[in-house]
PDB file of C-alpha atoms and ligand atoms in Angstrom:
ATOM      1  CA  MET A  90       0.088   0.013  -0.093  1.00  0.00           C
ATOM      2  CA  SER A  91       1.286   3.483  -0.830  1.00  0.00           C
ATOM      3  CA  GLU A  92       2.366   5.869   1.851  1.00  0.00           C
ATOM      4  CA  ILE A  93      -0.162   8.516   2.098  1.00  0.00           C
ATOM      5  CA  PRO A  94      -0.116  11.243   5.063  1.00  0.00           C
ATOM      6  CA  PRO A  95      -3.797  11.902   6.327  1.00  0.00           C
ATOM      7  CA  SER A  96      -2.842  15.462   5.793  1.00  0.00           C
ATOM      8  CA  HIS A  97      -3.139  15.075   2.179  1.00  0.00           C
ATOM      9  CA  PRO A  98      -6.181  17.026   1.090  1.00  0.00           C
ATOM     10  CA  ARG A  99      -7.340  14.228  -0.956  1.00  0.00           C
ATOM     11  CA  PHE A 100      -6.425  11.695   1.915  1.00  0.00           C
ATOM     12  CA  HIS A 101     -10.110   9.932   1.987  1.00  0.00           C
ATOM     13  CA  SER A 102     -10.397   9.784  -1.852  1.00  0.00           C
ATOM     14  CA  LEU A 103      -6.792   8.114  -2.137  1.00  0.00           C
ATOM     15  CA  MET A 104      -7.301   5.655   0.509  1.00  0.00           C
ATOM     16  CA  MET A 105     -10.412   4.520  -1.374  1.00  0.00           C
ATOM     17  CA  ARG A 106      -8.233   4.032  -4.424  1.00  0.00           C
ATOM     18  CA  GLU A 107      -5.733   1.940  -2.228  1.00  0.00           C
ATOM     19  CA  ARG A 108      -8.711   0.026  -0.953  1.00  0.00           C
ATOM     20  CA  LEU A 109      -9.857  -1.309  -4.567  1.00  0.00           C
ATOM     21  CA  VAL A 110      -6.320  -1.745  -5.910  1.00  0.00           C
ATOM     22  CA  GLU A 111      -5.970  -3.963  -2.512  1.00  0.00           C
ATOM     23  CA  GLY A 112      -9.249  -5.700  -3.410  1.00  0.00           C
ATOM     24  CA  LEU A 113      -8.273  -6.254  -6.851  1.00  0.00           C
ATOM     25  CA  HIS A 114      -5.000  -7.751  -5.744  1.00  0.00           C
ATOM     26  CA  ALA A 115      -7.058  -9.953  -3.229  1.00  0.00           C
ATOM     27  CA  GLY A 116      -9.092 -11.313  -5.803  1.00  0.00           C
ATOM     28  CA  LEU A 117     -11.986  -9.394  -4.771  1.00  0.00           C
ATOM     29  CA  CYS A 118     -12.956  -6.854  -7.606  1.00  0.00           C
ATOM     30  CA  THR A 119     -12.125  -6.796 -11.344  1.00  0.00           C
ATOM     31  CA  GLU A 120     -10.025  -4.329 -13.728  1.00  0.00           C
ATOM     32  CA  THR A 121     -13.539  -3.190 -14.771  1.00  0.00           C
ATOM     33  CA  GLY A 122     -14.450  -2.259 -11.110  1.00  0.00           C
ATOM     34  CA  LEU A 123     -11.623   0.129 -11.055  1.00  0.00           C
ATOM     35  CA  ILE A 124     -13.232   1.895 -14.098  1.00  0.00           C
ATOM     36  CA  ALA A 125     -16.520   2.001 -12.635  1.00  0.00           C
ATOM     37  CA  HIS A 126     -15.032   3.352  -9.239  1.00  0.00           C
ATOM     38  CA  GLY A 127     -13.520   6.137 -11.380  1.00  0.00           C
ATOM     39  CA  ARG A 128     -16.917   7.445 -12.688  1.00  0.00           C
ATOM     40  CA  GLY A 129     -18.058   7.491  -9.133  1.00  0.00           C
ATOM     41  CA  GLU A 130     -15.069   9.608  -7.872  1.00  0.00           C
ATOM     42  CA  ALA A 131     -16.015  11.822 -10.901  1.00  0.00           C
ATOM     43  CA  LEU A 132     -19.721  12.304  -9.393  1.00  0.00           C
ATOM     44  CA  ASP A 133     -18.764  12.711  -5.802  1.00  0.00           C
ATOM     45  CA  TYR A 134     -16.256  15.319  -7.105  1.00  0.00           C
ATOM     46  CA  LEU A 135     -18.781  17.358  -8.341  1.00  0.00           C
ATOM     47  CA  LEU A 136     -21.142  16.772  -5.147  1.00  0.00           C
ATOM     48  CA  GLY A 137     -18.290  18.363  -3.075  1.00  0.00           C
ATOM     49  CA  GLU A 138     -17.558  15.005  -1.592  1.00  0.00           C
ATOM     50  CA  ARG A 139     -20.197  15.337   1.019  1.00  0.00           C
ATOM     51  CA  THR A 140     -23.682  13.563   2.032  1.00  0.00           C
ATOM     52  CA  HIS A 141     -26.229  15.964   0.727  1.00  0.00           C
ATOM     53  CA  PRO A 142     -29.730  16.224   2.371  1.00  0.00           C
ATOM     54  CA  PHE A 143     -31.408  14.443  -0.849  1.00  0.00           C
ATOM     55  CA  ALA A 144     -29.183  11.487   0.382  1.00  0.00           C
ATOM     56  CA  VAL A 145     -29.980  11.769   4.076  1.00  0.00           C
ATOM     57  CA  HIS A 146     -33.677  11.706   3.112  1.00  0.00           C
ATOM     58  CA  ALA A 147     -33.280   8.397   0.877  1.00  0.00           C
ATOM     59  CA  ILE A 148     -31.054   7.008   3.943  1.00  0.00           C
ATOM     60  CA  GLU A 149     -33.927   7.529   6.580  1.00  0.00           C
ATOM     61  CA  ALA A 150     -36.617   6.224   3.873  1.00  0.00           C
ATOM     62  CA  ALA A 151     -34.473   2.951   3.213  1.00  0.00           C
ATOM     63  CA  SER A 152     -33.931   2.515   6.932  1.00  0.00           C
ATOM     64  CA  ALA A 153     -37.848   2.719   7.614  1.00  0.00           C
ATOM     65  CA  ALA A 154     -38.165   0.307   4.317  1.00  0.00           C
ATOM     66  CA  ILE A 155     -35.427  -2.318   5.987  1.00  0.00           C
ATOM     67  CA  THR A 156     -36.737  -1.712   9.544  1.00  0.00           C
ATOM     68  CA  LEU A 157     -40.425  -2.486   8.409  1.00  0.00           C
ATOM     69  CA  ALA A 158     -39.460  -5.702   6.233  1.00  0.00           C
ATOM     70  CA  ASN A 159     -39.998  -9.421   6.877  1.00  0.00           C
ATOM     71  CA  HIS A 160     -36.765 -10.429   4.850  1.00  0.00           C
ATOM     72  CA  PRO A 161     -34.175  -7.564   4.031  1.00  0.00           C
ATOM     73  CA  MET A 162     -31.095  -8.484   2.054  1.00  0.00           C
ATOM     74  CA  LEU A 163     -27.864  -6.514   1.352  1.00  0.00           C
ATOM     75  CA  SER A 164     -26.104  -7.562  -2.134  1.00  0.00           C
ATOM     76  CA  VAL A 165     -22.496  -7.279  -2.301  1.00  0.00           C
ATOM     77  CA  ASN A 166     -20.158  -7.190  -5.275  1.00  0.00           C
ATOM     78  CA  GLY A 167     -16.488  -6.836  -5.863  1.00  0.00           C
ATOM     79  CA  ASN A 168     -16.398  -3.114  -5.530  1.00  0.00           C
ATOM     80  CA  VAL A 169     -18.682  -3.210  -2.572  1.00  0.00           C
ATOM     81  CA  ALA A 170     -16.319  -5.803  -0.935  1.00  0.00           C
ATOM     82  CA  SER A 171     -13.291  -3.991  -1.457  1.00  0.00           C
ATOM     83  CA  LEU A 172     -14.489  -0.572  -0.490  1.00  0.00           C
ATOM     84  CA  ALA A 173     -16.776  -1.529   2.375  1.00  0.00           C
ATOM     85  CA  ALA A 174     -16.639  -5.162   3.611  1.00  0.00           C
ATOM     86  CA  ALA A 175     -16.243  -3.974   7.251  1.00  0.00           C
ATOM     87  CA  GLU A 176     -18.881  -1.562   7.164  1.00  0.00           C
ATOM     88  CA  MET A 177     -21.303  -4.124   5.652  1.00  0.00           C
ATOM     89  CA  ALA A 178     -20.409  -6.553   8.102  1.00  0.00           C
ATOM     90  CA  GLU A 179     -20.338  -4.329  11.181  1.00  0.00           C
ATOM     91  CA  LEU A 180     -24.204  -3.351  10.076  1.00  0.00           C
ATOM     92  CA  ALA A 181     -25.033  -7.341   9.405  1.00  0.00           C
ATOM     93  CA  LYS A 182     -23.385  -8.297  13.101  1.00  0.00           C
ATOM     94  CA  GLU A 183     -25.646  -5.612  14.854  1.00  0.00           C
ATOM     95  CA  PHE A 184     -28.847  -6.683  12.658  1.00  0.00           C
ATOM     96  CA  PRO A 185     -28.725 -10.476  11.949  1.00  0.00           C
ATOM     97  CA  ARG A 186     -32.296 -10.367  10.531  1.00  0.00           C
ATOM     98  CA  ILE A 187     -30.212  -8.545   7.495  1.00  0.00           C
ATOM     99  CA  GLY A 188     -28.492 -10.969   5.400  1.00  0.00           C
ATOM    100  CA  ILE A 189     -25.919 -10.317   2.993  1.00  0.00           C
ATOM    101  CA  GLU A 190     -25.722 -12.204  -0.578  1.00  0.00           C
ATOM    102  CA  VAL A 191     -22.660 -11.933  -2.917  1.00  0.00           C
ATOM    103  CA  ASN A 192     -24.057 -11.356  -6.143  1.00  0.00           C
ATOM    104  CA  LEU A 193     -21.262 -10.694  -9.380  1.00  0.00           C
ATOM    105  CA  PHE A 194     -21.655  -9.127 -12.503  1.00  0.00           C
ATOM    106  CA  HIS A 195     -18.325 -11.003 -13.849  1.00  0.00           C
ATOM    107  CA  GLY A 196     -19.209 -14.448 -12.543  1.00  0.00           C
ATOM    108  CA  SER A 197     -16.406 -16.258 -10.767  1.00  0.00           C
ATOM    109  CA  SER A 198     -17.249 -18.771  -8.051  1.00  0.00           C
ATOM    110  CA  GLU A 199     -13.627 -18.387  -6.574  1.00  0.00           C
ATOM    111  CA  ARG A 200     -13.954 -14.478  -6.410  1.00  0.00           C
ATOM    112  CA  SER A 201     -17.519 -15.037  -4.878  1.00  0.00           C
ATOM    113  CA  ARG A 202     -16.023 -17.367  -2.045  1.00  0.00           C
ATOM    114  CA  LYS A 203     -13.300 -14.649  -1.331  1.00  0.00           C
ATOM    115  CA  ILE A 204     -15.888 -11.999  -0.997  1.00  0.00           C
ATOM    116  CA  ALA A 205     -18.157 -14.001   1.334  1.00  0.00           C
ATOM    117  CA  ASP A 206     -14.862 -15.182   3.310  1.00  0.00           C
ATOM    118  CA  ARG A 207     -13.619 -11.183   3.714  1.00  0.00           C
ATOM    119  CA  LEU A 208     -17.325 -10.476   4.987  1.00  0.00           C
ATOM    120  CA  ARG A 209     -17.200 -13.460   7.447  1.00  0.00           C
ATOM    121  CA  SER A 210     -13.534 -12.312   8.433  1.00  0.00           C
ATOM    122  CA  PHE A 211     -15.244  -8.678   9.540  1.00  0.00           C
ATOM    123  CA  GLY A 212     -17.830 -10.618  11.355  1.00  0.00           C
ATOM    124  CA  ALA A 213     -20.650 -11.174   9.052  1.00  0.00           C
ATOM    125  CA  PRO A 214     -23.079 -13.709  10.463  1.00  0.00           C
ATOM    126  CA  THR A 215     -25.115 -14.982   7.511  1.00  0.00           C
ATOM    127  CA  VAL A 216     -23.116 -14.690   3.972  1.00  0.00           C
ATOM    128  CA  LEU A 217     -24.993 -16.421   1.151  1.00  0.00           C
ATOM    129  CA  GLU A 218     -23.521 -16.880  -2.459  1.00  0.00           C
ATOM    130  CA  ALA A 219     -25.899 -16.125  -5.112  1.00  0.00           C
ATOM    131  CA  ALA A 220     -24.709 -18.424  -7.781  1.00  0.00           C
ATOM    132  CA  GLY A 221     -24.760 -22.204  -6.899  1.00  0.00           C
ATOM    133  CA  PRO A 222     -26.297 -25.317  -7.502  1.00  0.00           C
ATOM    134  CA  ASP A 223     -29.545 -24.507  -6.064  1.00  0.00           C
ATOM    135  CA  SER A 224     -29.914 -21.028  -7.141  1.00  0.00           C
ATOM    136  CA  MET A 225     -33.052 -19.140  -8.185  1.00  0.00           C
ATOM    137  CA  VAL A 226     -32.930 -16.938 -11.317  1.00  0.00           C
ATOM    138  CA  LEU A 227     -34.429 -13.516 -12.001  1.00  0.00           C
ATOM    139  CA  ALA A 228     -36.128 -14.716 -15.535  1.00  0.00           C
ATOM    140  CA  THR A 229     -35.350 -11.553 -17.173  1.00  0.00           C
ATOM    141  CA  ILE A 230     -31.985 -11.285 -17.010  1.00  0.00           C
ATOM    142  CA  GLN A 231     -29.379 -13.052 -19.130  1.00  0.00           C
ATOM    143  CA  HIS A 232     -26.170 -12.320 -17.652  1.00  0.00           C
ATOM    144  CA  ASN A 233     -24.798 -13.672 -14.338  1.00  0.00           C
ATOM    145  CA  ARG A 234     -26.464 -11.280 -12.051  1.00  0.00           C
ATOM    146  CA  LYS A 235     -29.477 -13.044 -12.599  1.00  0.00           C
ATOM    147  CA  TYR A 236     -28.823 -15.684  -9.738  1.00  0.00           C
ATOM    148  CA  MET A 237     -30.461 -15.724  -6.117  1.00  0.00           C
ATOM    149  CA  HIS A 238     -29.662 -17.764  -3.349  1.00  0.00           C
ATOM    150  CA  PRO A 239     -33.182 -19.568  -2.280  1.00  0.00           C
ATOM    151  CA  ASP A 240     -32.712 -18.171   1.373  1.00  0.00           C
ATOM    152  CA  GLY A 241     -31.535 -14.852   0.481  1.00  0.00           C
ATOM    153  CA  ILE A 242     -32.540 -12.509  -2.199  1.00  0.00           C
ATOM    154  CA  GLY A 243     -34.731 -15.373  -3.364  1.00  0.00           C
ATOM    155  CA  LYS A 244     -37.027 -14.811  -0.703  1.00  0.00           C
ATOM    156  CA  ALA A 245     -36.491 -11.371   0.431  1.00  0.00           C
ATOM    157  CA  ASP A 246     -38.888  -8.701   0.228  1.00  0.00           C
ATOM    158  CA  VAL A 247     -36.676  -5.758   0.492  1.00  0.00           C
ATOM    159  CA  VAL A 248     -33.045  -5.791  -1.216  1.00  0.00           C
ATOM    160  CA  LEU A 249     -30.183  -3.055  -1.130  1.00  0.00           C
ATOM    161  CA  VAL A 250     -28.305  -3.154  -4.356  1.00  0.00           C
ATOM    162  CA  ALA A 251     -24.807  -0.909  -4.485  1.00  0.00           C
ATOM    163  CA  LEU A 252     -22.934   0.019  -7.304  1.00  0.00           C
ATOM    164  CA  GLU A 253     -25.326  -1.867  -9.477  1.00  0.00           C
ATOM    165  CA  ASP A 254     -26.412  -2.348 -13.021  1.00  0.00           C
ATOM    166  CA  GLY A 255     -29.977  -1.236 -14.347  1.00  0.00           C
ATOM    167  CA  ASP A 256     -30.700  -4.613 -15.509  1.00  0.00           C
ATOM    168  CA  ARG A 257     -30.737  -6.140 -12.379  1.00  0.00           C
ATOM    169  CA  CYS A 258     -32.451  -3.525 -10.600  1.00  0.00           C
ATOM    170  CA  GLN A 259     -35.125  -3.602 -13.022  1.00  0.00           C
ATOM    171  CA  ALA A 260     -35.754  -7.251 -12.523  1.00  0.00           C
ATOM    172  CA  LEU A 261     -35.664  -6.581  -8.878  1.00  0.00           C
ATOM    173  CA  VAL A 262     -38.261  -4.001  -9.088  1.00  0.00           C
ATOM    174  CA  GLU A 263     -40.570  -6.228 -11.368  1.00  0.00           C
ATOM    175  CA  SER A 264     -40.256  -9.248  -9.176  1.00  0.00           C
ATOM    176  CA  GLY A 265     -42.030  -7.249  -6.582  1.00  0.00           C
ATOM    177  CA  ARG A 266     -39.359  -6.490  -4.382  1.00  0.00           C
ATOM    178  CA  ARG A 267     -38.668  -3.211  -2.818  1.00  0.00           C
ATOM    179  CA  VAL A 268     -35.103  -1.905  -3.976  1.00  0.00           C
ATOM    180  CA  ILE A 269     -32.609   0.519  -2.242  1.00  0.00           C
ATOM    181  CA  ALA A 270     -29.642   1.606  -4.207  1.00  0.00           C
ATOM    182  CA  ILE A 271     -26.550   3.218  -3.472  1.00  0.00           C
ATOM    183  CA  ASP A 272     -25.181   5.104  -6.672  1.00  0.00           C
ATOM    184  CA  LEU A 273     -23.682   8.496  -7.086  1.00  0.00           C
ATOM    185  CA  ASN A 274     -25.350   8.674 -10.297  1.00  0.00           C
ATOM    186  CA  PRO A 275     -28.748   9.898 -10.105  1.00  0.00           C
ATOM    187  CA  LEU A 276     -29.187   9.517 -13.744  1.00  0.00           C
ATOM    188  CA  SER A 277     -28.286   5.727 -13.932  1.00  0.00           C
ATOM    189  CA  ARG A 278     -30.996   3.309 -14.914  1.00  0.00           C
ATOM    190  CA  THR A 279     -30.481   1.910 -11.293  1.00  0.00           C
ATOM    191  CA  ALA A 280     -31.223   5.199  -9.319  1.00  0.00           C
ATOM    192  CA  LYS A 281     -34.172   6.237 -11.758  1.00  0.00           C
ATOM    193  CA  LEU A 282     -35.485   2.597 -11.064  1.00  0.00           C
ATOM    194  CA  ALA A 283     -35.195   1.939  -7.503  1.00  0.00           C
ATOM    195  CA  HIS A 284     -37.516   2.558  -4.942  1.00  0.00           C
ATOM    196  CA  PHE A 285     -35.219   4.794  -2.589  1.00  0.00           C
ATOM    197  CA  SER A 286     -31.947   5.958  -4.218  1.00  0.00           C
ATOM    198  CA  ILE A 287     -29.321   6.972  -2.157  1.00  0.00           C
ATOM    199  CA  VAL A 288     -26.939   9.240  -4.208  1.00  0.00           C
ATOM    200  CA  ASP A 289     -24.069   9.345  -2.159  1.00  0.00           C
ATOM    201  CA  GLU A 290     -20.624   7.733  -1.890  1.00  0.00           C
ATOM    202  CA  LEU A 291     -20.558   4.031  -0.453  1.00  0.00           C
ATOM    203  CA  THR A 292     -18.267   4.434   2.456  1.00  0.00           C
ATOM    204  CA  ARG A 293     -19.956   7.555   3.285  1.00  0.00           C
ATOM    205  CA  CYS A 294     -23.578   6.646   3.504  1.00  0.00           C
ATOM    206  CA  VAL A 295     -23.396   2.895   4.767  1.00  0.00           C
ATOM    207  CA  PRO A 296     -22.344   3.860   8.543  1.00  0.00           C
ATOM    208  CA  ARG A 297     -25.252   6.692   8.202  1.00  0.00           C
ATOM    209  CA  LEU A 298     -27.590   3.918   7.335  1.00  0.00           C
ATOM    210  CA  HIS A 299     -26.242   1.954  10.276  1.00  0.00           C
ATOM    211  CA  VAL A 300     -26.663   4.821  12.678  1.00  0.00           C
ATOM    212  CA  GLN A 301     -30.355   5.246  11.358  1.00  0.00           C
ATOM    213  CA  LEU A 302     -31.242   1.607  11.529  1.00  0.00           C
ATOM    214  CA  ARG A 303     -30.454   1.835  15.370  1.00  0.00           C
ATOM    215  CA  ALA A 304     -32.526   4.852  15.612  1.00  0.00           C
ATOM    216  CA  ASP A 305     -35.479   3.310  13.886  1.00  0.00           C
ATOM    217  CA  ARG A 306     -35.490   0.159  15.582  1.00  0.00           C
ATOM    218  CA  THR A 307     -37.363   1.207  18.824  1.00  0.00           C
ATOM    219  CA  LEU A 308     -40.054   3.548  16.613  1.00  0.00           C
ATOM    220  CA  PRO A 309     -43.415   2.217  16.044  1.00  0.00           C
ATOM    221  CA  SER A 310     -44.241   0.825  12.763  1.00  0.00           C
ATOM    222  CA  GLU A 311     -46.864   3.599  12.268  1.00  0.00           C
ATOM    223  CA  VAL A 312     -44.058   6.213  12.385  1.00  0.00           C
ATOM    224  CA  LEU A 313     -41.679   4.391  10.057  1.00  0.00           C
ATOM    225  CA  LYS A 314     -45.020   3.731   7.408  1.00  0.00           C
ATOM    226  CA  GLN A 315     -45.605   7.557   7.777  1.00  0.00           C
ATOM    227  CA  ARG A 316     -42.181   8.339   6.746  1.00  0.00           C
ATOM    228  CA  LEU A 317     -42.486   6.241   4.005  1.00  0.00           C
ATOM    229  CA  HIS A 318     -45.749   7.592   2.626  1.00  0.00           C
ATOM    230  CA  GLY A 319     -43.975  10.843   2.529  1.00  0.00           C
ATOM    231  CA  TYR A 320     -41.102   9.982   0.601  1.00  0.00           C
ATOM    232  CA  ASP A 321     -40.879  10.669  -3.167  1.00  0.00           C
ATOM    233  CA  ASN A 322     -37.625   9.507  -4.959  1.00  0.00           C
ATOM    234  CA  CYS A 323     -38.282  11.330  -8.181  1.00  0.00           C
ATOM    235  CA  ARG A 324     -37.777  14.533  -6.069  1.00  0.00           C
ATOM    236  CA  ILE A 325     -34.819  13.251  -4.676  1.00  0.00           C
ATOM    237  CA  LEU A 326     -33.503  12.404  -7.857  1.00  0.00           C
ATOM    238  CA  SER A 327     -33.988  15.641  -9.502  1.00  0.00           C
ATOM    239  CA  GLN A 328     -32.665  17.603  -6.288  1.00  0.00           C
ATOM    240  CA  ALA A 329     -29.161  15.453  -6.808  1.00  0.00           C
ATOM    241  CA  GLU A 330     -29.201  16.103 -10.526  1.00  0.00           C
ATOM    242  CA  GLN A 331     -29.718  19.983  -9.868  1.00  0.00           C
ATOM    243  CA  VAL A 332     -26.765  19.774  -7.389  1.00  0.00           C
ATOM    244  CA  LEU A 333     -24.518  18.031 -10.112  1.00  0.00           C
ATOM    245  CA  ARG A 334     -25.697  20.276 -13.127  1.00  0.00           C
ATOM    246  CA  GLN A 335     -24.596  23.197 -10.930  1.00  0.00           C
ATOM    247  CA  GLY A 336     -21.318  21.581 -10.318  1.00  0.00           C
ATOM    248  CA  ASN A 337     -19.854  24.753  -8.142  1.00  0.00           C
ATOM    249  CA  VAL A 338     -17.988  23.040  -5.668  1.00  0.00           C
ATOM    250  CA  ALA A 339     -14.739  24.384  -4.192  1.00  0.00           C
ATOM    251  CA  SER A 340     -12.048  22.566  -5.896  1.00  0.00           C
ATOM    252  CA  LYS A 341      -9.716  20.343  -4.047  1.00  0.00           C
TER     253      LYS A 341
HETATM  254  O1  LIG B 589     -17.785  -7.290  -8.975  1.00  0.00           O
HETATM  255  P1  LIG B 589     -18.718  -6.991 -10.217  1.00  0.00           P
HETATM  256  O2  LIG B 589     -18.542  -8.029 -11.147  1.00  0.00           O
HETATM  257  O3  LIG B 589     -20.284  -7.543  -9.466  1.00  0.00           O
HETATM  258  O4  LIG B 589     -18.807  -5.865 -10.879  1.00  0.00           O
HETATM  259  C1  LIG B 589     -19.255  -4.528 -10.224  1.00  0.00           C
HETATM  260  C2  LIG B 589     -19.167  -3.446 -11.154  1.00  0.00           C
HETATM  261  C3  LIG B 589     -19.064  -1.953 -10.173  1.00  0.00           C
HETATM  262  C4  LIG B 589     -17.829  -3.421 -12.115  1.00  0.00           C
HETATM  263  C5  LIG B 589     -20.417  -3.608 -11.937  1.00  0.00           C
HETATM  264  O5  LIG B 589     -21.497  -3.557 -11.139  1.00  0.00           O
HETATM  265  C6  LIG B 589     -20.447  -2.062 -12.915  1.00  0.00           C
HETATM  266  O6  LIG B 589     -19.950  -2.089 -13.877  1.00  0.00           O
HETATM  267  O7  LIG B 589     -21.123  -1.155 -12.319  1.00  0.00           O
HETATM  268  P2  LIG B 589     -21.743  -0.047 -13.131  1.00  0.00           P
HETATM  269  O8  LIG B 589     -22.838  -0.418 -14.352  1.00  0.00           O
HETATM  270  O9  LIG B 589     -20.404   0.893 -13.769  1.00  0.00           O
HETATM  271  O10 LIG B 589     -22.334   0.964 -12.263  1.00  0.00           O
HETATM  272  C7  LIG B 589     -21.690   1.137 -11.067  1.00  0.00           C
HETATM  273  C8  LIG B 589     -22.580   2.657 -10.542  1.00  0.00           C
HETATM  274  O11 LIG B 589     -22.068   2.985  -9.325  1.00  0.00           O
HETATM  275  C9  LIG B 589     -22.118   3.797 -11.571  1.00  0.00           C
HETATM  276  O12 LIG B 589     -23.240   4.651 -11.441  1.00  0.00           O
HETATM  277  C10 LIG B 589     -21.118   4.943 -10.639  1.00  0.00           C
HETATM  278  O13 LIG B 589     -21.242   6.068 -10.820  1.00  0.00           O
HETATM  279  C11 LIG B 589     -21.358   4.351  -9.204  1.00  0.00           C
HETATM  280  N1  LIG B 589     -20.406   4.246  -8.153  1.00  0.00           N
HETATM  281  C12 LIG B 589     -19.106   3.751  -8.244  1.00  0.00           C
HETATM  282  N2  LIG B 589     -18.524   3.940  -7.361  1.00  0.00           N
HETATM  283  C13 LIG B 589     -19.084   4.397  -6.360  1.00  0.00           C
HETATM  284  C14 LIG B 589     -20.481   4.507  -6.996  1.00  0.00           C
HETATM  285  N3  LIG B 589     -21.514   4.871  -6.135  1.00  0.00           N
HETATM  286  C15 LIG B 589     -21.680   5.266  -4.673  1.00  0.00           C
HETATM  287  N4  LIG B 589     -20.264   5.124  -4.442  1.00  0.00           N
HETATM  288  C16 LIG B 589     -19.153   4.258  -4.867  1.00  0.00           C
HETATM  289  N5  LIG B 589     -17.790   4.510  -4.292  1.00  0.00           N
END
């Protein structure tokens, strides 16, 4: 790993790159994952690398949806594992009713196993792998993302996907599941199709979601339902797009 002094103005961003490169060398993510990260970085730069109120509102709604769900699941791919395996595992450790499932675009059973092992090494209690002999499939998808573990996303009513492609998000929505997306691009098909789109950087918003879940755990379900009732994802996306188009953040 390169030596990056914490005083460097771009410390956090550079550390994220280091995590991804380490993830690549450890067999967690792919070379194309690095390219996908570059797109996210550019968008985050325009957002001023901070969590905006539109993302906070989406996180609050996502937390309500997860808290009210019967079988909530987090979907983890190579980039998510490289960037935020510890954060995802911490969340699942405190909330064991929230399962984790490894689902990959570039299919590889070896990579899937390494990602599952990484999550378990951080203490995640339930980690399933989507592709396997008993897998269920989302019929409208042609590629590797179609697989679902029958005890995981196969029976989930709420699924959180991060850094996801539009086909799978669409298929999950069409299957009747509620979908939460983490995606820095408010114009992506994923962000547009999901029920709750968190336009924020993954490693910033997962700890926030964790804190929100803790706060929501003891709230009456009527309060959470009311929060969902007042939520408008189209408005959230247009607010995010407006900030991006202004792009008037101070340069760093
Ligand atoms: O590990 P695999 O095989 O499942 O592949 C994972 C990748 C990420 C390569 C695959 O899902 C992919 O190609 O994704 P896309 O279609 O490039 O979509 C990724 C989306 O996530 C884009 O809209 C990016 O702007 C966004 N993004 C990238 N990095 C981050 C991000 N959003 C939030 N936080 C990030 N750190």
